[in-house]
């Protein structure tokens, strides 16, 4: 799938629904080496220890979710596409500590509950207000010392609502600067600590 295929304005939800309804892995997460590297990087960024609660925003078909599941005692994964959620549920079937929920961002997170919030290739799709609220909820939902892991393609897609530079500026203004920036072939993984 070409990420440049521009959806009608404000039609992201339908755009993703159509993608997942026609293809269970629209971005070839299973087969692309760069995508596997990205998941390895997210896992490494979480550190060696198993963590308590995690939340994954925009979990898509659940391939990243399944990969991260063993890092948490409880992992909540949310996505706004019903088809993606059905795929993700299938992907993590049998993992009782993983909950997949159909919800549009921003979602309200319980204050100071989470050890990590993972947002892989989702934040730049959010319109400015939703993005600000989502980042604020991530900050508020994290325990002190908790991590926000924000992984984003370096290319600025036509269907994105903001550039990487804008996204990083906004996230930095809330979290006060990233702890680490890990760079892959066409993406970067920014790690912020509350
Ligand atoms: C490019 S995919 C990324 C999937 C997965 N996180 C990954 O890294 O491969 C973007 C995902 O974000 C979801 N998404 C986009 N905007 C959303 C919103 N406002 N609320 C919830 N999910 C959203 C889409 O449905 C899609 O599954």
CSV table of C-alpha atoms and ligand atoms in Angstrom, one decimal:
chain,number,residue,atom,x,y,z
A,1,UNK,CA,0.0,0.0,0.0
A,2,UNK,CA,1.2,3.4,-0.9
A,3,UNK,CA,1.1,5.6,2.2
A,4,UNK,CA,0.7,8.6,-0.2
A,5,UNK,CA,-2.8,7.5,-1.2
A,6,UNK,CA,-4.5,10.7,0.0
A,7,UNK,CA,-7.9,10.0,1.7
A,8,UNK,CA,-10.7,12.5,1.6
A,9,UNK,CA,-10.2,15.2,4.3
A,10,UNK,CA,-11.2,14.2,7.8
A,11,UNK,CA,-11.9,10.7,6.5
A,12,UNK,CA,-9.1,8.8,8.2
A,13,UNK,CA,-11.3,6.4,10.0
A,14,UNK,CA,-12.9,5.2,6.7
A,15,UNK,CA,-9.5,5.2,5.0
A,16,UNK,CA,-8.0,2.8,7.6
A,17,UNK,CA,-11.2,0.7,7.7
A,18,UNK,CA,-11.0,0.2,3.9
A,19,UNK,CA,-7.3,-0.7,4.1
A,20,UNK,CA,-7.7,-3.3,6.8
A,21,UNK,CA,-10.9,-4.7,5.3
A,22,UNK,CA,-9.1,-5.5,2.0
A,23,UNK,CA,-5.7,-6.6,3.4
A,24,UNK,CA,-4.8,-8.1,6.8
A,25,UNK,CA,-1.3,-6.5,6.6
A,26,UNK,CA,-1.4,-3.3,4.6
A,27,UNK,CA,2.1,-2.2,5.4
A,28,UNK,CA,3.7,-5.7,5.2
A,29,UNK,CA,4.7,-5.6,8.8
A,30,UNK,CA,5.3,-9.4,8.8
A,31,UNK,CA,7.7,-9.5,5.9
A,32,UNK,CA,9.6,-6.1,5.8
A,33,UNK,CA,13.0,-6.2,7.4
A,34,UNK,CA,12.7,-2.5,8.4
A,35,UNK,CA,9.4,-3.2,10.2
A,36,UNK,CA,11.0,-6.1,12.1
A,37,UNK,CA,13.9,-3.8,13.0
A,38,UNK,CA,11.3,-1.2,14.2
A,39,UNK,CA,9.6,-3.7,16.5
A,40,UNK,CA,13.0,-4.9,17.9
A,41,UNK,CA,13.9,-1.2,18.5
A,42,UNK,CA,10.6,-0.6,20.4
A,43,UNK,CA,11.2,-3.7,22.5
A,44,UNK,CA,14.8,-2.6,23.3
A,45,UNK,CA,13.6,0.9,24.1
A,46,UNK,CA,11.3,-0.5,26.8
A,47,UNK,CA,14.4,-1.9,28.6
A,48,UNK,CA,15.2,-5.4,29.8
A,49,UNK,CA,12.7,-5.7,32.6
A,50,UNK,CA,9.1,-6.9,32.3
A,51,UNK,CA,6.8,-3.9,33.0
A,52,UNK,CA,3.5,-3.6,34.7
A,53,UNK,CA,0.9,-1.8,32.5
A,54,UNK,CA,1.4,-0.7,28.9
A,55,UNK,CA,-0.9,0.9,26.4
A,56,UNK,CA,-0.5,0.8,22.6
A,57,UNK,CA,-2.2,3.5,20.6
A,58,UNK,CA,-3.2,2.7,17.1
A,59,UNK,CA,-2.3,-1.0,17.3
A,60,UNK,CA,-3.5,-1.8,13.8
A,61,UNK,CA,-3.5,-5.5,13.0
A,62,UNK,CA,-1.8,-6.4,16.3
A,63,UNK,CA,1.6,-7.6,15.0
A,64,UNK,CA,3.4,-5.1,17.2
A,65,UNK,CA,1.0,-5.8,20.0
A,66,UNK,CA,1.9,-9.5,20.0
A,67,UNK,CA,5.6,-8.7,19.8
A,68,UNK,CA,5.4,-6.5,22.8
A,69,UNK,CA,3.0,-8.6,24.8
A,70,UNK,CA,5.6,-10.4,26.9
A,71,UNK,CA,7.1,-7.1,28.0
A,72,UNK,CA,4.0,-6.3,30.1
A,73,UNK,CA,1.9,-7.8,32.9
A,74,UNK,CA,-1.1,-6.1,31.2
A,75,UNK,CA,-1.2,-4.5,27.8
A,76,UNK,CA,-4.1,-2.5,26.5
A,77,UNK,CA,-4.1,-2.0,22.7
A,78,UNK,CA,-6.6,0.4,21.0
A,79,UNK,CA,-7.4,1.2,17.4
A,80,UNK,CA,-10.1,3.2,15.7
A,81,UNK,CA,-10.7,0.7,12.9
A,82,UNK,CA,-13.1,-2.2,13.6
A,83,UNK,CA,-11.3,-4.4,11.0
A,84,UNK,CA,-7.9,-3.7,12.6
A,85,UNK,CA,-9.3,-4.5,16.0
A,86,UNK,CA,-10.7,-7.8,14.8
A,87,UNK,CA,-7.3,-8.7,13.2
A,88,UNK,CA,-5.4,-7.7,16.4
A,89,UNK,CA,-7.8,-9.7,18.6
A,90,UNK,CA,-7.0,-12.8,16.4
A,91,UNK,CA,-3.3,-12.0,16.6
A,92,UNK,CA,-3.2,-12.0,20.4
A,93,UNK,CA,-5.8,-14.7,20.9
A,94,UNK,CA,-4.9,-16.7,24.0
A,95,UNK,CA,-2.9,-13.9,25.6
A,96,UNK,CA,-5.1,-13.2,28.5
A,97,UNK,CA,-3.1,-10.2,29.8
A,98,UNK,CA,-3.7,-8.4,26.5
A,99,UNK,CA,-6.9,-6.4,25.9
A,100,UNK,CA,-7.7,-5.0,22.5
A,101,UNK,CA,-10.3,-2.3,22.4
A,102,UNK,CA,-12.0,-0.5,19.5
A,103,UNK,CA,-11.7,3.2,20.3
A,104,UNK,CA,-10.9,6.4,18.5
A,105,UNK,CA,-8.1,8.6,19.8
A,106,UNK,CA,-7.9,10.6,22.0
A,107,UNK,CA,-8.8,8.1,24.7
A,108,UNK,CA,-8.8,8.9,28.4
A,109,UNK,CA,-6.2,7.0,30.3
A,110,UNK,CA,-6.2,6.4,34.1
A,111,UNK,CA,-3.9,8.8,35.7
A,112,UNK,CA,-0.3,7.6,36.5
A,113,UNK,CA,-1.3,3.9,35.8
A,114,UNK,CA,1.0,3.1,32.8
A,115,UNK,CA,4.7,2.2,32.7
A,116,UNK,CA,4.8,2.8,29.0
A,117,UNK,CA,2.7,4.2,26.2
A,118,UNK,CA,3.6,3.0,22.7
A,119,UNK,CA,2.5,5.0,19.6
A,120,UNK,CA,3.9,3.4,16.4
A,121,UNK,CA,3.1,5.2,13.2
A,122,UNK,CA,-0.1,6.8,14.5
A,123,UNK,CA,0.4,10.2,16.0
A,124,UNK,CA,1.0,12.0,12.8
A,125,UNK,CA,-2.4,11.0,11.5
A,126,UNK,CA,-4.2,12.9,14.3
A,127,UNK,CA,-5.6,16.4,13.7
A,128,UNK,CA,-3.9,19.0,15.8
A,129,UNK,CA,-6.4,19.0,18.7
A,130,UNK,CA,-6.7,15.3,18.9
A,131,UNK,CA,-2.9,15.1,18.8
A,132,UNK,CA,-2.5,17.5,21.7
A,133,UNK,CA,-5.1,15.7,23.8
A,134,UNK,CA,-3.6,12.3,23.0
A,135,UNK,CA,-0.1,13.5,24.0
A,136,UNK,CA,-1.5,15.0,27.2
A,137,UNK,CA,-3.4,11.8,28.0
A,138,UNK,CA,-0.2,9.8,27.4
A,139,UNK,CA,1.7,12.1,29.8
A,140,UNK,CA,-1.1,12.0,32.4
A,141,UNK,CA,-1.5,8.3,32.1
A,142,UNK,CA,2.2,7.5,32.6
A,143,UNK,CA,3.6,6.9,36.1
A,144,UNK,CA,6.6,9.1,37.0
A,145,UNK,CA,9.5,7.7,35.1
A,146,UNK,CA,7.2,6.0,32.5
A,147,UNK,CA,8.1,6.0,28.9
A,148,UNK,CA,6.4,7.3,25.8
A,149,UNK,CA,7.7,5.5,22.7
A,150,UNK,CA,6.8,7.4,19.6
A,151,UNK,CA,7.9,5.7,16.3
A,152,UNK,CA,7.3,7.5,13.1
A,153,UNK,CA,8.3,7.4,9.5
A,154,UNK,CA,10.8,10.1,8.5
A,155,UNK,CA,8.9,10.6,5.2
A,156,UNK,CA,6.1,13.0,5.6
A,157,UNK,CA,3.1,11.3,4.0
A,158,UNK,CA,0.3,13.1,2.1
A,159,UNK,CA,-2.2,11.6,4.5
A,160,UNK,CA,-0.4,12.8,7.6
A,161,UNK,CA,-1.8,15.8,9.6
A,162,UNK,CA,1.6,17.0,10.7
A,163,UNK,CA,5.3,16.7,10.0
A,164,UNK,CA,7.7,14.8,12.1
A,165,UNK,CA,9.3,18.1,13.1
A,166,UNK,CA,6.0,19.4,14.4
A,167,UNK,CA,5.2,16.2,16.2
A,168,UNK,CA,8.5,16.1,17.9
A,169,UNK,CA,8.3,19.8,18.9
A,170,UNK,CA,4.9,19.2,20.5
A,171,UNK,CA,6.0,16.1,22.3
A,172,UNK,CA,9.1,17.7,23.5
A,173,UNK,CA,7.2,20.7,24.8
A,174,UNK,CA,5.2,18.4,27.0
A,175,UNK,CA,7.8,15.8,28.1
A,176,UNK,CA,10.8,18.2,28.1
A,177,UNK,CA,13.0,16.6,25.5
A,178,UNK,CA,13.4,13.0,24.3
A,179,UNK,CA,15.7,10.6,26.2
A,180,UNK,CA,16.8,8.8,23.1
A,181,UNK,CA,16.3,8.9,19.4
A,182,UNK,CA,16.8,5.6,17.7
A,183,UNK,CA,16.9,5.8,13.9
A,184,UNK,CA,16.1,3.0,11.5
A,185,UNK,CA,16.0,2.9,7.7
A,186,UNK,CA,13.1,5.3,7.1
A,187,UNK,CA,11.8,5.8,10.6
A,188,UNK,CA,12.8,7.1,14.0
A,189,UNK,CA,11.9,5.9,17.4
A,190,UNK,CA,11.8,8.7,20.0
A,191,UNK,CA,11.8,7.8,23.6
A,192,UNK,CA,10.4,10.3,26.2
A,193,UNK,CA,10.4,9.9,29.9
A,194,UNK,CA,7.8,11.5,32.2
B,1,LIG,C1,0.0,3.0,10.0
B,1,LIG,S1,-1.0,2.1,11.1
B,1,LIG,C2,0.1,1.6,12.4
B,1,LIG,C3,-0.2,0.3,13.0
B,1,LIG,C4,0.8,-0.2,14.0
B,1,LIG,N1,0.8,0.7,15.2
B,1,LIG,C5,2.2,-0.3,13.4
B,1,LIG,O1,3.1,0.3,13.9
B,1,LIG,O2,2.3,-0.9,12.4
B,1,LIG,C6,-2.0,3.4,11.8
B,1,LIG,C7,-3.0,2.9,12.7
B,1,LIG,O3,-3.6,3.9,13.5
B,1,LIG,C8,-5.0,3.8,13.6
B,1,LIG,N2,-5.5,5.1,13.8
B,1,LIG,C9,-5.3,6.2,13.0
B,1,LIG,N3,-6.0,7.3,13.5
B,1,LIG,C10,-6.6,6.8,14.6
B,1,LIG,C11,-7.5,7.4,15.6
B,1,LIG,N4,-7.8,8.7,15.5
B,1,LIG,N5,-7.9,6.7,16.6
B,1,LIG,C12,-7.5,5.4,16.7
B,1,LIG,N6,-6.8,4.7,15.8
B,1,LIG,C13,-6.3,5.5,14.8
B,1,LIG,C14,-5.3,3.2,12.2
B,1,LIG,O4,-6.6,2.6,12.3
B,1,LIG,C15,-4.2,2.2,12.0
B,1,LIG,O5,-4.5,1.0,12.5
